[in-house]
Short mmCIF file of C-alpha atoms (C1' of nucleotides) in Angstrom, two decimals:
data_model
loop_
_atom_site.label_atom_id
_atom_site.label_comp_id
_atom_site.label_asym_id
_atom_site.label_seq_id
_atom_site.Cartn_x
_atom_site.Cartn_y
_atom_site.Cartn_z
CA MET A 1 4.97 -12.14 14.31
CA SER A 2 3.28 -8.92 12.82
CA GLU A 3 4.28 -6.18 16.02
CA HIS A 4 1.96 -3.76 14.22
CA LEU A 5 -2.20 -3.64 14.27
CA PRO A 6 -3.77 -5.22 12.38
CA GLY A 7 -3.91 -2.93 8.98
CA PHE A 8 -1.95 -0.90 9.86
CA ARG A 9 1.76 -1.25 8.37
CA ASP A 10 5.31 -0.23 9.79
CA PHE A 11 7.01 1.93 6.73
CA TYR A 12 10.90 1.18 6.47
CA PRO A 13 12.78 4.22 4.96
CA ASP A 14 12.44 2.04 1.35
CA ASP A 15 8.89 1.82 1.50
CA LEU A 16 8.41 5.07 3.12
CA ALA A 17 10.50 6.72 0.02
CA ARG A 18 8.39 5.42 -2.24
CA ARG A 19 6.11 6.38 -0.71
CA ASN A 20 7.19 10.14 -0.41
CA HIS A 21 7.94 9.79 -4.84
CA LEU A 22 4.12 8.65 -5.88
CA PHE A 23 3.11 11.30 -2.75
CA ALA A 24 5.14 14.16 -4.59
CA ILE A 25 3.96 13.17 -8.41
CA LEU A 26 -0.06 13.08 -7.24
CA ARG A 27 1.03 16.68 -5.22
CA GLU A 28 3.49 18.08 -8.27
CA VAL A 29 -0.22 17.05 -10.58
CA ALA A 30 -2.58 18.54 -7.65
CA VAL A 31 -0.58 21.88 -7.86
CA ARG A 32 -0.72 21.61 -12.13
CA PHE A 33 -4.54 21.33 -12.51
CA ASP A 34 -4.28 24.90 -9.28
CA PHE A 35 -5.94 22.48 -7.19
CA ARG A 36 -4.91 23.34 -3.18
CA GLU A 37 -3.31 21.24 -0.43
CA PHE A 38 -5.03 21.65 3.13
CA ASP A 39 -5.07 19.63 6.54
CA ALA A 40 -7.49 18.62 8.86
CA PRO A 41 -7.74 16.94 12.27
CA VAL A 42 -7.02 12.80 12.07
CA LEU A 43 -9.00 13.29 15.60
CA GLU A 44 -12.66 14.58 15.18
CA PRO A 45 -15.96 14.36 17.10
CA LEU A 46 -17.72 11.72 17.33
CA ASP A 47 -21.00 12.85 15.73
CA LEU A 48 -19.73 14.30 12.17
CA TYR A 49 -20.05 11.69 11.38
CA LEU A 50 -23.14 10.06 12.75
CA GLU A 51 -24.77 12.84 11.04
CA LYS A 52 -23.20 11.97 7.32
CA SER A 53 -23.63 8.40 7.14
CA GLY A 54 -25.60 7.24 10.07
CA GLU A 55 -25.52 5.44 14.23
CA GLU A 56 -24.45 1.36 12.30
CA ILE A 57 -21.24 3.19 11.01
CA ALA A 58 -19.38 3.46 14.60
CA THR A 59 -19.06 -0.25 14.69
CA GLN A 60 -16.32 0.69 11.28
CA LEU A 61 -14.66 3.88 13.38
CA PHE A 62 -12.16 4.17 15.64
CA HIS A 63 -14.12 5.65 18.33
CA PHE A 64 -13.31 6.71 21.74
CA THR A 65 -14.13 9.01 24.72
CA ASP A 66 -11.45 11.20 25.77
CA GLN A 67 -10.15 12.29 29.12
CA GLY A 68 -11.97 15.42 28.71
CA GLY A 69 -15.78 13.68 27.64
CA ARG A 70 -15.72 13.94 24.16
CA GLU A 71 -17.36 11.25 21.92
CA VAL A 72 -13.96 11.31 19.69
CA ALA A 73 -13.31 9.45 16.23
CA LEU A 74 -10.12 9.05 14.01
CA ARG A 75 -10.57 10.36 10.13
CA PRO A 76 -12.29 7.04 8.04
CA GLU A 77 -12.67 10.16 5.68
CA LEU A 78 -12.28 13.96 4.50
CA THR A 79 -15.42 14.60 2.98
CA PRO A 80 -17.64 15.56 6.60
CA SER A 81 -14.15 17.48 7.27
CA LEU A 82 -13.87 19.75 4.19
CA ALA A 83 -17.32 20.30 4.40
CA ARG A 84 -17.06 21.91 7.65
CA LEU A 85 -14.68 23.77 6.69
CA VAL A 86 -16.10 24.91 2.66
CA ALA A 87 -19.01 26.35 5.37
CA ASP A 88 -17.43 28.41 8.38
CA LYS A 89 -15.76 30.23 5.82
CA ALA A 90 -18.76 29.54 2.72
CA GLU A 91 -18.64 33.97 2.27
CA SER A 92 -15.39 34.33 2.57
CA LEU A 93 -14.06 31.71 0.20
CA LYS A 94 -13.26 31.97 -3.56
CA LYS A 95 -14.56 30.46 -6.44
CA PRO A 96 -14.77 27.40 -7.27
CA ILE A 97 -12.56 26.06 -3.90
CA LYS A 98 -10.60 23.63 -5.71
CA TRP A 99 -8.91 21.56 -3.12
CA PHE A 100 -6.47 18.67 -2.23
CA HIS A 101 -5.82 16.64 0.32
CA LEU A 102 -3.42 13.42 0.98
CA GLY A 103 -2.94 12.37 4.68
CA GLU A 104 -4.29 9.22 6.70
CA HIS A 105 -7.71 7.93 7.30
CA PHE A 106 -9.17 4.98 9.46
CA ARG A 107 -11.45 2.62 9.30
CA TYR A 108 -11.94 -0.40 11.48
CA GLU A 109 -13.33 -3.15 9.59
CA ARG A 110 -11.17 -6.84 7.91
CA PRO A 111 -8.14 -6.20 6.62
CA GLN A 112 -8.50 -7.85 3.02
CA LYS A 113 -6.04 -6.68 0.08
CA GLY A 114 -6.75 -3.76 -0.96
CA ARG A 115 -8.29 -2.73 2.58
CA LEU A 116 -6.62 -1.77 5.21
CA ARG A 117 -7.20 0.11 9.06
CA SER A 118 -4.69 3.41 7.98
CA PHE A 119 -4.37 4.36 4.90
CA PHE A 120 -3.75 7.15 2.67
CA GLN A 121 -5.90 8.63 0.33
CA PHE A 122 -5.41 11.42 -1.70
CA ASN A 123 -9.45 13.53 -2.04
CA ALA A 124 -9.76 16.58 -4.74
CA ASP A 125 -13.02 18.56 -4.56
CA LEU A 126 -14.17 21.66 -6.38
CA ILE A 127 -16.80 23.21 -4.25
CA GLY A 128 -19.23 26.13 -5.77
CA GLU A 129 -19.64 24.85 -9.62
CA ALA A 130 -22.84 23.01 -10.57
CA SER A 131 -21.87 22.69 -13.70
CA PRO A 132 -20.62 18.79 -15.74
CA SER A 133 -17.55 21.45 -16.21
CA ALA A 134 -16.27 20.69 -13.20
CA ASP A 135 -16.88 17.37 -13.48
CA ALA A 136 -15.01 17.25 -16.42
CA GLU A 137 -12.07 19.02 -14.29
CA LEU A 138 -11.78 16.45 -11.26
CA ILE A 139 -12.34 13.56 -13.66
CA ALA A 140 -9.79 14.57 -15.89
CA LEU A 141 -7.26 14.91 -12.87
CA LEU A 142 -7.93 11.10 -11.15
CA VAL A 143 -6.26 10.75 -15.63
CA SER A 144 -3.49 12.68 -15.04
CA LEU A 145 -3.16 11.46 -11.22
CA LEU A 146 -2.81 7.34 -12.44
CA GLU A 147 -0.96 8.50 -15.73
CA GLU A 148 1.64 10.30 -14.12
CA CYS A 149 2.53 7.25 -11.40
CA GLY A 150 3.56 5.60 -14.62
CA LEU A 151 -0.31 3.77 -15.21
CA HIS A 152 -1.88 4.24 -19.23
CA SER A 153 -5.39 3.65 -20.37
CA GLU A 154 -4.79 0.01 -21.26
CA ILE A 155 -3.79 -0.98 -17.66
CA PHE A 156 -7.03 1.40 -16.60
CA GLN A 157 -10.34 3.42 -16.75
CA VAL A 158 -12.85 4.95 -14.94
CA ARG A 159 -16.35 3.52 -15.74
CA LEU A 160 -18.54 6.85 -15.59
CA SER A 161 -22.47 6.46 -14.82
CA ASP A 162 -25.19 8.93 -13.71
CA ARG A 163 -27.30 8.80 -10.44
CA ILE A 164 -29.32 11.81 -12.31
CA THR A 165 -30.07 8.64 -15.75
CA TRP A 166 -31.28 6.52 -13.56
CA SER A 167 -33.34 8.20 -11.16
CA LEU A 168 -34.64 9.67 -14.49
CA PHE A 169 -34.76 5.74 -15.71
CA LEU A 170 -36.74 5.06 -12.18
CA GLU A 171 -39.80 7.96 -12.89
CA ASP A 172 -39.44 6.97 -15.68
CA ARG A 173 -40.56 3.00 -14.93
CA LYS A 174 -43.31 5.66 -12.64
CA VAL A 175 -41.14 3.96 -9.67
CA PRO A 176 -42.67 4.83 -6.03
CA GLN A 177 -40.27 7.24 -4.15
CA GLU A 178 -39.39 5.64 -1.06
CA LYS A 179 -38.22 2.41 -3.20
CA ARG A 180 -36.53 4.20 -5.71
CA SER A 181 -32.88 4.19 -3.66
CA ASP A 182 -33.16 1.04 -2.57
CA LEU A 183 -33.85 0.07 -5.75
CA LEU A 184 -30.24 2.00 -6.55
CA ASP A 185 -28.94 -0.09 -3.64
CA VAL A 186 -29.80 -3.12 -6.29
CA ILE A 187 -28.68 -2.14 -9.58
CA ASP A 188 -25.40 -1.24 -7.72
CA LYS A 189 -25.37 -4.38 -6.80
CA SER A 190 -26.16 -6.30 -9.86
CA SER A 191 -22.74 -5.73 -11.71
CA ARG A 192 -21.15 -8.14 -8.64
CA ARG A 193 -23.22 -10.48 -7.31
CA ASP A 194 -24.82 -12.88 -9.58
CA PRO A 195 -28.10 -12.41 -11.78
CA GLU A 196 -30.09 -14.68 -9.97
CA ALA A 197 -29.74 -12.74 -6.17
CA THR A 198 -30.46 -9.35 -8.48
CA LEU A 199 -34.06 -11.13 -9.81
CA GLU A 200 -34.14 -10.83 -6.40
CA ALA A 201 -33.79 -8.54 -4.99
CA LEU A 202 -35.95 -7.32 -6.43
CA GLU A 203 -38.88 -9.41 -7.21
CA THR A 204 -39.34 -8.48 -3.39
CA LEU A 205 -39.26 -5.72 -3.99
CA LEU A 206 -41.67 -5.11 -7.24
CA PRO A 207 -43.68 -7.86 -6.70
CA GLY A 208 -44.31 -9.68 -9.81
CA GLU A 209 -42.31 -7.19 -12.15
CA GLY A 210 -38.97 -8.77 -10.80
CA LYS A 211 -38.07 -10.30 -14.33
CA ALA A 212 -38.97 -6.71 -16.40
CA PHE A 213 -37.45 -4.32 -14.27
CA LEU A 214 -34.48 -6.28 -13.99
CA ASP A 215 -34.42 -5.50 -18.36
CA ALA A 216 -35.25 -2.81 -18.49
CA VAL A 217 -31.79 -2.67 -16.27
CA ASP A 218 -29.48 -4.46 -17.98
CA GLU A 219 -30.28 -2.76 -21.16
CA LEU A 220 -29.77 0.35 -19.77
CA LYS A 221 -26.42 -0.58 -18.26
CA SER A 222 -25.55 -2.36 -21.76
CA ILE A 223 -25.13 1.08 -22.64
CA ASP A 224 -21.76 2.50 -23.63
CA THR A 225 -21.98 5.30 -26.21
CA LEU A 226 -22.90 8.59 -25.45
CA GLU A 227 -24.90 8.65 -27.90
CA GLY A 228 -26.78 5.72 -26.89
CA ILE A 229 -27.48 7.79 -23.87
CA THR A 230 -28.78 10.52 -25.38
CA GLU A 231 -31.65 8.69 -26.95
CA ARG A 232 -32.47 7.03 -23.69
CA LEU A 233 -33.05 9.92 -21.98
CA HIS A 234 -34.74 10.79 -24.97
CA SER A 235 -37.23 7.78 -25.18
CA PHE A 236 -37.80 9.45 -20.95
CA SER A 237 -38.51 13.41 -21.92
CA GLN A 238 -41.67 14.29 -22.44
CA SER A 239 -40.75 17.51 -24.39
CA GLU A 240 -37.25 18.84 -25.44
CA GLU A 241 -36.45 20.92 -22.12
CA ASP A 242 -37.63 18.07 -19.31
CA GLU A 243 -34.89 17.38 -16.56
CA ALA A 244 -34.18 14.26 -19.80
CA ALA A 245 -33.80 17.08 -22.12
CA ARG A 246 -31.62 19.17 -20.42
CA ARG A 247 -29.41 15.90 -18.57
CA ALA A 248 -28.80 14.48 -22.15
CA GLU A 249 -27.80 18.00 -22.17
CA ASP A 250 -24.83 17.51 -19.89
CA TRP A 251 -24.09 14.22 -20.56
CA LYS A 252 -22.64 15.70 -24.39
CA VAL A 253 -21.41 18.81 -21.89
CA LEU A 254 -18.99 16.45 -20.00
CA ILE A 255 -18.37 14.13 -22.53
CA ASN A 256 -16.86 16.63 -25.31
CA ARG A 257 -15.05 18.59 -22.25
CA LEU A 258 -13.18 15.26 -21.44
CA GLU A 259 -12.03 14.21 -24.73
CA SER A 260 -11.65 18.43 -25.24
CA LEU A 261 -8.83 17.32 -22.06
CA GLY A 262 -7.68 14.81 -23.64
CA CYS A 263 -8.15 12.34 -21.41
CA ILE A 264 -11.36 10.32 -23.28
CA ASP A 265 -9.14 6.60 -24.16
CA ALA A 266 -9.74 7.11 -19.94
CA ILE A 267 -13.00 6.69 -19.64
CA THR A 268 -16.14 4.13 -20.15
CA ILE A 269 -19.49 4.16 -19.98
CA ASP A 270 -20.29 2.34 -17.33
CA LEU A 271 -23.72 3.26 -16.02
CA GLY A 272 -23.75 0.29 -13.69
CA ILE A 273 -21.13 2.03 -11.34
CA VAL A 274 -24.10 3.82 -8.64
CA ARG A 275 -21.68 3.39 -5.30
CA GLY A 276 -23.63 2.91 -2.95
CA LEU A 277 -23.68 6.20 -1.18
CA ALA A 278 -26.64 7.62 -1.23
CA TYR A 279 -25.23 11.30 -0.99
CA TYR A 280 -24.01 11.24 -4.42
CA THR A 281 -26.65 14.07 -6.48
CA GLY A 282 -24.86 13.31 -10.15
CA PHE A 283 -22.22 12.24 -12.30
CA VAL A 284 -20.99 9.12 -10.33
CA TYR A 285 -16.92 7.24 -11.44
CA GLU A 286 -14.12 4.80 -10.30
CA ALA A 287 -11.42 3.54 -12.24
CA PHE A 288 -10.82 0.06 -11.67
CA GLU A 289 -7.73 -1.60 -12.80
CA THR A 290 -8.82 -3.07 -17.44
CA SER A 291 -7.34 -6.84 -15.81
CA GLY A 292 -11.10 -7.06 -13.50
CA GLU A 293 -10.08 -8.46 -10.48
CA SER A 294 -8.91 -5.81 -7.66
CA ARG A 295 -11.70 -3.36 -6.21
CA ALA A 296 -11.71 1.00 -7.57
CA LEU A 297 -8.35 2.52 -8.17
CA ALA A 298 -10.70 5.64 -6.47
CA GLY A 299 -13.99 6.60 -6.70
CA GLY A 300 -16.41 9.69 -6.10
CA GLY A 301 -18.30 11.74 -8.17
CA ARG A 302 -21.56 15.14 -7.41
CA TYR A 303 -22.90 15.44 -4.61
CA ASP A 304 -24.56 18.46 -4.40
CA HIS A 305 -26.54 18.49 -0.69
CA LEU A 306 -24.10 17.41 2.03
CA ILE A 307 -22.39 20.38 2.20
CA SER A 308 -25.97 21.80 3.00
CA LYS A 309 -26.57 18.97 4.90
CA LEU A 310 -22.97 19.05 7.38
CA SER A 311 -23.70 22.59 8.00
CA GLY A 312 -26.44 22.23 9.91
CA GLY A 313 -27.53 24.70 6.24
CA SER A 314 -25.92 27.23 7.12
CA SER A 315 -24.56 27.14 3.42
CA ASP A 316 -25.88 25.44 0.83
CA LEU A 317 -22.09 24.88 -2.24
CA PRO A 318 -22.93 22.68 -4.96
CA ALA A 319 -19.64 20.48 -5.16
CA SER A 320 -17.58 16.64 -7.02
CA GLY A 321 -15.35 16.14 -5.43
CA PHE A 322 -13.18 11.64 -5.54
CA ALA A 323 -10.84 10.06 -3.58
CA LEU A 324 -8.07 7.46 -4.39
CA GLY A 325 -6.58 5.44 -1.66
CA ASP A 326 -2.78 4.48 -1.31
CA VAL A 327 -2.89 0.34 -0.73
CA THR A 328 -5.04 -0.14 -4.47
CA LEU A 329 -2.27 2.00 -5.97
CA ALA A 330 0.49 0.64 -4.76
CA ASP A 331 -0.70 -2.49 -5.46
CA CYS A 332 -1.72 -1.89 -9.38
CA LEU A 333 1.79 -0.52 -10.10
CA GLU A 334 2.99 -3.38 -7.76
CA ALA A 335 1.12 -5.65 -10.62
CA ASN A 336 2.68 -4.22 -13.31
CA GLY A 337 5.88 -3.38 -12.53
CA LEU A 338 5.73 0.11 -12.06
CA LEU A 339 7.51 0.36 -8.31
CA PRO A 340 10.27 2.18 -8.71
CA GLU A 341 13.16 1.56 -6.34
CA ILE A 342 13.84 5.12 -4.82
CA ASP A 343 17.70 5.63 -4.42
CA VAL A 344 18.85 6.17 -0.76
CA GLY A 345 21.99 7.43 -1.14
CA PRO A 346 24.75 10.17 -0.34
CA ASP A 347 25.72 12.39 -2.51
CA LEU A 348 29.55 11.94 -1.60
CA TYR A 349 30.78 9.15 0.86
CA LEU A 350 34.57 10.20 2.47
CA ILE A 351 36.37 8.23 2.55
CA ALA A 352 40.09 9.39 4.41
CA GLY A 353 43.24 6.91 5.31
CA GLY A 354 44.31 7.96 8.58
CA GLN A 355 43.82 10.13 11.87
CA ASP A 356 44.83 13.58 10.50
CA GLU A 357 43.87 12.74 6.34
CA ARG A 358 39.67 12.20 8.72
CA VAL A 359 40.19 15.97 10.49
CA VAL A 360 40.84 17.52 6.77
CA ALA A 361 38.15 14.87 5.28
CA LEU A 362 35.44 15.62 8.56
CA GLN A 363 36.25 19.95 7.75
CA ASP A 364 35.31 18.74 4.07
CA SER A 365 31.87 17.67 5.07
CA SER A 366 30.61 20.75 6.76
CA ARG A 367 30.91 22.69 4.29
CA LEU A 368 29.60 20.01 1.17
CA ARG A 369 27.19 19.84 3.97
CA LYS A 370 26.90 23.95 4.25
CA ALA A 371 26.54 23.39 0.22
CA GLY A 372 24.02 21.55 0.32
CA TYR A 373 25.25 17.62 -0.48
CA ALA A 374 24.42 15.11 1.47
CA VAL A 375 27.20 13.54 3.04
CA THR A 376 28.38 9.92 4.82
CA TYR A 377 31.72 8.25 5.70
CA PRO A 378 33.01 5.73 8.24
CA LEU A 379 32.34 6.41 12.28
CA ARG A 380 34.65 3.89 12.92
CA GLU A 381 38.40 3.24 12.34
CA GLN A 382 38.62 1.26 8.76
CA GLY A 383 40.72 0.61 6.32
CA PHE A 384 40.51 1.44 2.60
CA GLY A 385 39.25 -1.31 0.59
CA LYS A 386 36.24 -1.79 3.40
CA GLN A 387 35.48 1.79 3.07
CA PHE A 388 35.46 1.74 -0.45
CA ARG A 389 33.33 -1.21 -0.60
CA GLU A 390 30.86 1.02 1.87
CA ALA A 391 31.49 3.64 -0.23
CA GLY A 392 29.76 1.29 -2.67
CA LYS A 393 27.68 -0.31 -0.85
CA SER A 394 25.83 3.27 0.77
CA GLY A 395 24.24 4.00 -2.93
CA ALA A 396 26.69 7.03 -2.51
CA VAL A 397 27.09 8.63 -6.41
CA PHE A 398 31.17 10.27 -5.81
CA ALA A 399 33.68 8.74 -3.47
CA LEU A 400 36.52 11.38 -1.58
CA VAL A 401 39.30 9.73 -0.83
CA TYR A 402 41.54 11.82 2.02
CA GLY A 403 44.99 9.78 1.26
CA GLU A 404 48.23 10.38 2.71
CA GLU A 405 48.99 11.50 -0.80
CA GLU A 406 47.07 13.29 -1.06
CA LEU A 407 46.85 15.15 2.19
CA ALA A 408 50.38 16.19 1.39
CA ALA A 409 49.76 17.73 -2.25
CA GLY A 410 46.46 19.73 -0.76
CA LYS A 411 44.25 17.46 -3.12
CA VAL A 412 41.05 15.39 -2.92
CA LYS A 413 41.02 12.37 -4.90
CA VAL A 414 37.12 12.14 -6.45
CA LYS A 415 35.98 9.05 -7.67
CA ASP A 416 32.90 8.62 -9.28
CA LEU A 417 31.29 5.40 -7.90
CA THR A 418 29.27 4.57 -10.79
CA SER A 419 32.00 4.20 -13.54
CA GLY A 420 35.11 3.51 -11.71
CA ALA A 421 36.63 6.74 -12.89
CA GLU A 422 39.00 8.68 -10.22
CA LYS A 423 40.25 12.48 -10.52
CA SER A 424 42.19 14.29 -7.96
CA VAL A 425 41.50 18.20 -7.65
CA GLU A 426 42.59 20.64 -6.25
CA SER A 427 41.40 21.13 -2.00
CA GLY A 428 40.44 24.25 -2.25
CA SER A 429 38.06 24.68 -5.36
CA LEU A 430 36.85 20.47 -4.42
CA ILE A 431 33.10 22.38 -4.94
CA GLU A 432 34.00 23.82 -7.31
CA GLU A 433 35.29 21.14 -8.85
CA LEU A 434 32.75 18.95 -8.13
CA LEU A 435 29.59 21.02 -9.32
CA ALA A 436 31.53 21.35 -13.36
CA ILE A 437 31.94 16.69 -12.80
CA GLU A 438 27.87 17.11 -12.39
CA GLU A 439 27.29 19.50 -14.64
CA ALA A 440 29.08 16.55 -16.87
CA GLY A 441 27.05 13.83 -16.32
CA GLY A 442 29.85 12.36 -14.33
CA LEU A 443 33.49 11.11 -14.70
CA ALA A 444 34.08 9.52 -18.33
CA VAL A 445 36.82 5.85 -17.81
CA GLU A 446 39.59 6.98 -19.76
CA SER A 447 39.82 5.15 -22.95
"C1'" G B 1 -19.38 -10.72 11.34
"C1'" C B 2 -19.91 -15.34 9.10
"C1'" G B 3 -17.50 -20.07 6.04
"C1'" A B 4 -11.62 -22.00 3.15
"C1'" U B 5 -6.73 -21.83 3.27
"C1'" A B 6 -2.30 -20.82 4.81
"C1'" G B 7 2.01 -19.94 9.38
"C1'" U B 8 9.46 -22.40 10.20
"C1'" A B 9 15.77 -16.81 10.53
"C1'" G B 10 14.85 -9.98 7.58
"C1'" C B 11 13.55 -12.27 3.17
"C1'" U B 12 12.45 -17.05 -0.02
"C1'" C B 13 12.03 -20.79 1.42
"C1'" A B 14 13.57 -27.32 2.32
"C1'" G B 15 12.74 -30.16 6.90
"C1'" U B 16 11.48 -38.73 5.00
"C1'" U B 17 5.64 -42.49 7.75
"C1'" G B 18 6.01 -37.82 14.44
"C1'" G B 19 13.05 -38.93 15.79
"C1'" U B 20 19.63 -37.00 18.42
"C1'" U B 21 22.14 -30.04 18.40
"C1'" A B 22 15.53 -27.34 13.18
"C1'" G B 23 18.97 -25.71 7.27
"C1'" A B 24 19.96 -23.22 2.05
"C1'" G B 25 19.98 -18.94 -0.88
"C1'" C B 26 19.75 -14.00 -0.65
"C1'" A B 27 20.36 -9.59 3.78
"C1'" C B 28 22.92 -8.18 8.10
"C1'" C B 29 27.87 -8.12 11.07
"C1'" G B 30 33.64 -9.66 11.08
"C1'" G B 31 38.42 -10.69 8.51
"C1'" C B 32 41.17 -11.58 4.68
"C1'" U B 33 42.89 -5.78 3.53
"C1'" U B 34 45.78 1.23 6.20
"C1'" G B 35 45.35 2.60 -1.43
"C1'" U B 36 40.05 0.55 -5.03
"C1'" G B 37 34.27 -1.01 -3.63
"C1'" G B 38 29.23 -2.56 -5.62
"C1'" U B 39 31.61 -8.08 -8.32
"C1'" G B 40 36.94 -12.72 -4.83
"C1'" C B 41 37.20 -16.66 -0.23
"C1'" C B 42 37.02 -17.13 5.35
"C1'" G B 43 33.90 -16.54 9.63
"C1'" G B 44 29.88 -15.22 12.62
"C1'" G B 45 25.34 -13.84 14.63
"C1'" G B 46 21.16 -14.86 14.77
"C1'" G B 47 14.67 -19.64 15.90
"C1'" U B 48 10.11 -21.02 22.46
"C1'" C B 49 9.30 -23.58 13.97
"C1'" G B 50 2.68 -17.63 15.00
"C1'" C B 51 1.25 -18.59 20.17
"C1'" G B 52 -1.76 -22.17 23.95
"C1'" G B 53 -3.08 -26.73 25.17
"C1'" G B 54 -3.79 -32.46 24.47
"C1'" U B 55 -1.44 -36.52 22.16
"C1'" U B 56 3.23 -39.64 22.67
"C1'" C B 57 9.00 -42.49 25.42
"C1'" G B 58 9.41 -38.54 21.97
"C1'" A B 59 5.46 -33.09 18.28
"C1'" A B 60 8.49 -28.04 13.44
"C1'" U B 61 5.69 -32.62 11.69
"C1'" C B 62 -0.91 -35.08 14.32
"C1'" C B 63 -5.53 -32.63 17.33
"C1'" C B 64 -7.86 -28.60 19.12
"C1'" G B 65 -8.37 -23.88 20.45
"C1'" U B 66 -6.77 -18.86 20.10
"C1'" C B 67 -4.05 -15.05 16.78
"C1'" U B 68 -2.24 -12.75 12.26
"C1'" A B 69 -2.62 -13.23 6.71
"C1'" U B 70 -4.79 -14.32 2.35
"C1'" C B 71 -9.75 -15.76 -1.11
"C1'" G B 72 -14.65 -15.60 -0.21
"C1'" C B 73 -19.62 -13.05 1.69
"C1'" C B 74 -21.15 -8.86 4.42
"C1'" C B 75 -19.39 -3.78 3.94
"C1'" C B 76 -16.54 -0.22 0.72
"C1'" A B 77 -17.37 6.79 3.17
#
RNA sequence: GCGAUAGUAGCUCAGUUGGUUAGAGCACCGGCUUGUGGUGCCGGGGGUCGCGGGUUCGAAUCCCGUCUAUCGCCCCA
């Protein structure tokens, strides 16, 4: 039955109106935070993605060989393209770079709730600033985006974590360097896996120490206050100026900024968030519905070495950013009754009695359209009753009636389709009259 | 890629232990209606019952396969 490819969507006008409405909100909020919109190609060299993520990623890409023999792929994410844009002009771009992007992405994966093969993603990145103030700005933007879509902190929370804190934890426990990335992976999964499986995985990596390690991990994950984090980090410290002490200071700066920016209510400290990706280097976060079940609304974090890696070392800039997907966002809004029905009706619906009246109505439609009104009229000859019915169903704000009487008197009858009230106006001053009526908030019913 | 459940009109669904020409509401189109709609009345179009095969005198109904969707696993940039 399905006419589109699996994981792809058709957007009928009502659907697209809703999508555009949401996108307009996202764009507007991003601009308020002084982020600039950019774009990049949808189709990129396959290598761009293999370099970042390895060969295995190819099975999850839409990729093919083009007629020129080039291996190409539809973009599954934006970061590699962004890194190229930034690296190419790293010298001349004013720092910090605050850019955002809203576009379609493609991943060849099993479609599920909240995850399709084609989806739109809002990306925001802040490049060239390594301090936690940049992370705070991004998180504040994320919270604002969700709030302006109608959500609030009782519906969603941004779970905040830090990979450096985890590294210091591993360091403190004297875990060999080569096992750290695997352990972070196990820790990342531990929140959505049953404890037995986690214990088993830990025991494999650290024979004999699995249980003790798991207890220590759970203890760290249970911390949900700045004081708790600070205390724990100082327990890793050897001196007042080592990395653990500096990280405690970073946490303090970040949390204080988030407080000042007014979004602390939407933040939960939760070290259970690690994010699977190896390239994250600092604070990481994911936005979730508090109701629990659904997948992350958004996710992001700091990736200080990625631009260097993707640019082949030609430029090295600290960076941080997040992505917000349209599928989970729309699901969340719908579940909370916040998906608006967008009215796509015209401003004016013209109703004409006969041939002569129609000529005048069409002439007016031309004037009105040039003046900026969305104008429509029935394409076929129809009776008044029928035309009024159509006018009502069209969603138009006003009907303009061109009948025999109006034509003879050089007038047009304006009908407010919401209130049902009518007013005859001089044909020559129609636009002025319409403006006055709109100014007054419509035509009132005579009492 | 692996398991589980489902699939009947554009949408939501009904369809008796297998039995004539598969129905309803909403939506859509037309008429009543060349001067008043969204909210009246009458009528109409629209289905290879997801697709393919099998069992049977006969299949929307039972069996197998397949596709798609949903849920769980893997993954989640």
